[in-house]
Tab-separated table of C-alpha atoms in Angstrom:
chain	number	residue	atom	x	y	z
A	1	MET	CA	-37.906	106.336	184.219
A	2	ASN	CA	-34.449	107.139	182.875
A	3	HIS	CA	-35.053	108.188	179.282
A	4	ALA	CA	-32.004	109.058	177.166
A	5	ASN	CA	-34.250	111.443	175.259
A	6	ALA	CA	-35.779	113.001	178.356
A	7	THR	CA	-36.005	116.784	178.418
A	8	PRO	CA	-33.023	118.675	179.901
A	9	ASP	CA	-33.626	122.041	181.575
A	10	ASN	CA	-32.008	124.102	178.795
A	11	PHE	CA	-33.619	122.228	175.873
A	12	GLU	CA	-36.160	124.031	173.657
A	13	PHE	CA	-39.115	121.807	172.843
A	14	VAL	CA	-42.687	122.104	171.588
A	15	ALA	CA	-44.109	119.056	173.386
A	16	THR	CA	-43.170	115.956	175.351
A	17	VAL	CA	-44.568	112.445	174.962
A	18	ASN	CA	-44.129	110.229	178.011
A	19	GLY	CA	-41.052	112.240	178.959
A	20	PHE	CA	-39.540	112.281	175.446
A	21	ALA	CA	-39.048	115.728	173.964
A	22	ILE	CA	-40.067	116.911	170.509
A	23	SER	CA	-37.459	119.550	169.833
A	24	LYS	CA	-38.196	122.988	168.463
A	25	GLY	CA	-35.584	122.307	165.790
A	26	LEU	CA	-37.476	119.230	164.519
A	27	PHE	CA	-40.693	121.240	164.518
A	28	GLU	CA	-39.093	124.087	162.525
A	29	LEU	CA	-37.615	121.612	160.038
A	30	ASN	CA	-41.061	120.194	159.276
A	31	LEU	CA	-42.659	123.648	159.223
A	32	GLN	CA	-40.171	124.987	156.666
A	33	ALA	CA	-40.631	121.875	154.515
A	34	ALA	CA	-44.406	122.436	154.473
A	35	ILE	CA	-43.967	126.118	153.583
A	36	ALA	CA	-41.546	125.181	150.792
A	37	GLN	CA	-44.293	122.954	149.358
A	38	GLY	CA	-46.647	125.940	149.139
A	39	GLN	CA	-48.526	125.801	152.458
A	40	LYS	CA	-49.130	129.022	154.396
A	41	ASP	CA	-47.635	129.515	157.850
A	42	THR	CA	-50.788	129.597	159.948
A	43	PRO	CA	-51.631	128.580	163.534
A	44	GLN	CA	-53.628	125.689	162.050
A	45	LEU	CA	-50.587	124.437	160.087
A	46	ARG	CA	-48.380	124.689	163.190
A	47	ASP	CA	-50.892	122.723	165.249
A	48	ALA	CA	-51.169	120.068	162.547
A	49	ILE	CA	-47.394	119.667	162.377
A	50	LYS	CA	-47.063	119.489	166.148
A	51	ASN	CA	-49.734	116.797	166.370
A	52	GLU	CA	-48.141	114.841	163.536
A	53	LEU	CA	-44.817	114.865	165.408
A	54	ILE	CA	-46.589	113.721	168.583
A	55	ASN	CA	-48.216	110.874	166.634
A	56	ARG	CA	-44.856	109.824	165.193
A	57	GLN	CA	-43.316	109.768	168.646
A	58	LEU	CA	-46.184	107.645	169.963
A	59	ILE	CA	-45.663	105.116	167.170
A	60	ALA	CA	-41.883	105.181	167.727
A	61	GLN	CA	-42.349	104.418	171.398
A	62	GLU	CA	-44.746	101.576	170.602
A	63	VAL	CA	-42.224	100.100	168.145
A	64	VAL	CA	-39.555	100.114	170.867
A	65	LYS	CA	-42.014	98.705	173.413
A	66	GLN	CA	-42.780	95.749	171.112
A	67	GLY	CA	-39.118	95.237	170.225
A	68	LEU	CA	-39.756	95.799	166.526
A	69	GLU	CA	-36.719	98.053	166.101
A	70	GLN	CA	-34.520	94.952	166.262
A	71	GLY	CA	-35.454	94.198	162.653
A	72	ILE	CA	-34.365	97.615	161.377
A	73	ASP	CA	-30.834	98.235	160.055
A	74	LEU	CA	-30.849	101.518	161.931
A	75	GLN	CA	-27.149	102.298	161.605
A	76	ASP	CA	-27.189	101.825	157.830
A	77	GLN	CA	-30.349	103.943	157.568
A	78	ILE	CA	-28.718	106.709	159.616
A	79	THR	CA	-25.568	106.514	157.486
A	80	GLN	CA	-27.610	106.864	154.299
A	81	LEU	CA	-29.631	109.774	155.704
A	82	ARG	CA	-26.424	111.519	156.821
A	83	GLN	CA	-24.882	111.072	153.371
A	84	ASN	CA	-27.998	112.496	151.690
A	85	LEU	CA	-27.911	115.519	153.994
A	86	TYR	CA	-24.200	116.007	153.320
A	87	LEU	CA	-24.849	115.866	149.574
A	88	GLN	CA	-27.593	118.469	149.941
A	89	ALA	CA	-25.265	120.722	151.955
A	90	PHE	CA	-22.522	120.247	149.347
A	91	ILE	CA	-24.850	121.313	146.521
A	92	GLU	CA	-26.248	124.263	148.484
A	93	ASP	CA	-22.710	125.501	149.197
A	94	TYR	CA	-21.856	125.259	145.488
A	95	LEU	CA	-24.971	127.216	144.504
A	96	LYS	CA	-24.234	129.862	147.144
A	97	LYS	CA	-20.691	130.358	145.851
A	98	ASN	CA	-21.641	129.922	142.175
A	99	PRO	CA	-25.161	131.304	141.623
A	100	ILE	CA	-26.679	129.914	138.427
A	101	THR	CA	-27.526	133.031	136.446
A	102	ASN	CA	-29.948	133.356	133.560
A	103	GLU	CA	-26.932	133.769	131.286
A	104	ARG	CA	-25.459	130.460	132.516
A	105	LEU	CA	-28.781	128.713	131.933
A	106	ARG	CA	-29.008	130.175	128.435
A	107	GLU	CA	-25.477	128.955	127.693
A	108	GLU	CA	-26.401	125.439	128.810
A	109	TYR	CA	-29.653	125.581	126.814
A	110	ASP	CA	-27.841	126.545	123.612
A	111	LYS	CA	-25.291	123.778	124.208
A	112	GLN	CA	-28.025	121.164	124.652
A	113	LYS	CA	-29.922	122.408	121.599
A	114	GLN	CA	-26.748	122.019	119.573
A	115	TYR	CA	-26.254	118.508	120.929
A	116	LEU	CA	-29.861	117.414	120.451
A	117	GLY	CA	-30.777	119.048	117.177
A	118	ASN	CA	-27.728	120.868	115.765
A	119	GLY	CA	-29.150	124.128	117.048
A	120	SER	CA	-32.644	123.665	115.607
A	121	ASP	CA	-35.901	123.558	117.578
A	122	SER	CA	-36.429	119.817	117.049
A	123	ALA	CA	-34.445	116.705	117.900
A	124	THR	CA	-34.451	113.051	116.913
A	125	GLN	CA	-35.881	110.550	119.389
A	126	TYR	CA	-35.297	106.814	119.124
A	127	LYS	CA	-37.529	103.864	119.937
A	128	ILE	CA	-35.008	101.265	121.022
A	129	SER	CA	-34.758	97.685	122.225
A	130	GLN	CA	-31.942	96.029	124.118
A	131	ILE	CA	-30.475	92.671	125.033
A	132	VAL	CA	-28.381	92.729	128.218
A	133	LEU	CA	-25.804	89.975	128.832
A	134	LYS	CA	-23.142	89.242	131.432
A	135	SER	CA	-20.165	88.599	129.140
A	136	GLU	CA	-18.678	89.671	125.834
A	137	SER	CA	-18.537	86.072	124.568
A	138	GLU	CA	-22.278	85.613	125.190
A	139	SER	CA	-22.953	88.892	123.413
A	140	ILE	CA	-20.950	87.816	120.343
A	141	ALA	CA	-22.881	84.538	120.255
A	142	VAL	CA	-26.181	86.446	120.409
A	143	ILE	CA	-25.108	88.750	117.561
A	144	SER	CA	-24.369	85.602	115.513
A	145	ARG	CA	-27.917	84.394	116.185
A	146	LEU	CA	-29.338	87.719	115.034
A	147	GLN	CA	-27.226	87.636	111.888
A	148	SER	CA	-28.513	84.108	111.230
A	149	GLY	CA	-32.092	85.369	111.189
A	150	ASP	CA	-33.378	85.005	114.773
A	151	SER	CA	-35.656	87.915	115.695
A	152	PHE	CA	-34.368	90.464	118.203
A	153	ALA	CA	-37.535	90.143	120.331
A	154	LYS	CA	-37.294	86.343	120.478
A	155	VAL	CA	-33.639	86.383	121.547
A	156	ALA	CA	-34.270	89.129	124.129
A	157	LYS	CA	-37.067	87.086	125.740
A	158	GLU	CA	-34.807	84.035	125.904
A	159	VAL	CA	-31.494	85.427	127.154
A	160	SER	CA	-31.640	89.097	128.212
A	161	LEU	CA	-30.786	89.778	131.857
A	162	ASP	CA	-32.847	92.986	132.063
A	163	ALA	CA	-36.061	91.981	133.837
A	164	ALA	CA	-37.787	95.287	133.023
A	165	THR	CA	-37.574	94.802	129.233
A	166	LYS	CA	-37.062	91.044	128.759
A	167	SER	CA	-40.753	90.122	128.728
A	168	GLN	CA	-41.406	92.898	126.188
A	169	GLY	CA	-38.882	91.482	123.754
A	170	GLY	CA	-36.262	93.957	124.908
A	171	VAL	CA	-38.321	97.068	124.064
A	172	LEU	CA	-37.114	100.060	126.084
A	173	GLY	CA	-39.369	102.630	124.380
A	174	TRP	CA	-38.850	106.173	123.129
A	175	VAL	CA	-35.774	108.005	124.408
A	176	SER	CA	-33.671	111.040	123.584
A	177	PRO	CA	-29.877	110.651	123.266
A	178	GLN	CA	-29.197	112.498	126.537
A	179	GLN	CA	-31.231	109.886	128.428
A	180	LEU	CA	-28.774	107.172	127.421
A	181	ALA	CA	-25.309	106.353	128.748
A	182	PRO	CA	-22.715	107.967	126.408
A	183	PRO	CA	-21.411	104.675	124.906
A	184	ILE	CA	-24.960	103.638	124.015
A	185	ALA	CA	-25.977	107.090	122.733
A	186	ASP	CA	-22.922	107.157	120.466
A	187	VAL	CA	-23.878	103.823	118.897
A	188	VAL	CA	-27.629	104.477	118.629
A	189	GLY	CA	-26.936	107.699	116.725
A	190	THR	CA	-25.177	105.702	113.990
A	191	LEU	CA	-27.911	103.084	113.523
A	192	GLY	CA	-30.672	103.310	110.975
A	193	LYS	CA	-34.244	102.195	111.575
A	194	GLY	CA	-34.329	98.421	112.116
A	195	ALA	CA	-30.555	98.090	112.605
A	196	TYR	CA	-28.821	96.669	115.673
A	197	SER	CA	-25.295	97.055	117.021
A	198	LYS	CA	-22.922	94.522	115.476
A	199	VAL	CA	-20.420	94.967	118.327
A	200	PRO	CA	-21.487	94.515	121.994
A	201	ILE	CA	-21.378	97.683	124.123
A	202	LYS	CA	-19.690	97.510	127.551
A	203	ILE	CA	-21.699	99.263	130.273
A	204	SER	CA	-20.480	98.838	133.865
A	205	ASP	CA	-20.471	95.064	134.494
A	206	ALA	CA	-22.773	94.182	131.586
A	207	TRP	CA	-22.701	93.953	127.787
A	208	VAL	CA	-25.535	95.421	125.725
A	209	ILE	CA	-26.804	94.947	122.175
A	210	MET	CA	-29.022	97.808	120.974
A	211	ARG	CA	-31.609	97.925	118.187
A	212	VAL	CA	-33.277	101.040	116.759
A	213	ASP	CA	-36.927	100.132	116.169
A	214	ASP	CA	-38.050	103.550	114.941
A	215	THR	CA	-37.174	107.259	114.921
A	216	ARG	CA	-39.198	110.449	115.144
A	217	SER	CA	-38.716	114.189	115.359
A	218	ALA	CA	-39.633	115.859	118.658
A	219	LYS	CA	-39.865	119.551	119.481
A	220	ILE	CA	-37.272	120.785	121.980
A	221	PRO	CA	-38.926	122.621	124.930
A	222	ASN	CA	-38.367	126.370	124.944
A	223	PHE	CA	-35.882	128.054	127.267
A	224	GLU	CA	-38.373	129.084	129.970
A	225	ALA	CA	-39.861	125.577	130.210
A	226	SER	CA	-36.370	124.052	130.445
A	227	LYS	CA	-34.899	126.163	133.259
A	228	ASN	CA	-35.313	123.659	136.087
A	229	GLN	CA	-33.939	120.790	133.989
A	230	LEU	CA	-31.016	122.991	132.897
A	231	LYS	CA	-30.210	123.844	136.516
A	232	GLN	CA	-30.174	120.165	137.432
A	233	ALA	CA	-27.907	119.441	134.461
A	234	ILE	CA	-25.401	122.070	135.619
A	235	ILE	CA	-25.423	120.662	139.165
A	236	GLN	CA	-24.926	117.134	137.825
A	237	GLN	CA	-21.973	118.271	135.718
A	238	TYR	CA	-20.396	119.798	138.829
A	239	LEU	CA	-20.915	116.588	140.814
A	240	THR	CA	-19.487	114.459	137.986
A	241	GLU	CA	-16.371	116.645	137.744
A	242	THR	CA	-15.940	116.684	141.533
A	243	LEU	CA	-16.279	112.908	141.850
A	244	LYS	CA	-13.780	112.362	139.046
A	245	ARG	CA	-11.262	114.567	140.870
A	246	LEU	CA	-11.910	112.879	144.231
A	247	ARG	CA	-11.632	109.378	142.773
A	248	GLU	CA	-8.302	110.228	141.131
A	249	SER	CA	-6.883	111.458	144.446
A	250	SER	CA	-8.329	108.710	146.662
A	251	ARG	CA	-7.426	105.107	147.410
A	252	ILE	CA	-10.478	102.960	146.725
A	253	VAL	CA	-10.439	99.197	147.318
A	254	GLN	CA	-13.310	97.035	146.057
């Protein structure tokens, strides 16, 4: 047989399955992932990983044998996987060049505390409902219905485009301001309990009407408990700034 994946003489591998090689690199990748998840590097773990890779190759060969791969958008899947790996490499390079120190985390923590609770140890959370519509004119018409006395829940069930909340009368649940898109967070912060936005809010390709059902005070997690979330916030800020710069210097046609 002439297998494209057959083992060349200078190729390092841990096993072959019907002439197809399982590379040492693939084995090491899976081994390091298992160790990162807390497993100990033992002969038993190595054997388990090797046998799992053999099993995967057996299934892969059976899929090809039955012609099932024809129904897989393989090129798109590979493109997405490559992009995810590139993103991971991009973030790892940033962290290598810009280590996130305890001081940087503390700075971000203090900034978020100021944003959430004006520097105090508690913050306001909002129980909110929403009606999502496809146009500004529809949104204005819905606001007129609400002002005429129709209940928010009734209107949401009838016209909202958001499948996840529509059946619940638009109820989104309890959220903190930082969980909301900035335009929505800005409006929600100005609404009292039971009030809804009198002007539709533009979010991407939709228009949203928000209602504050209730408010409560929630304790802000301490610094030590927040470290991982703070690190992710710093990384996200870097990505947002980078993408803004790249978009401004690129030609994008949609």
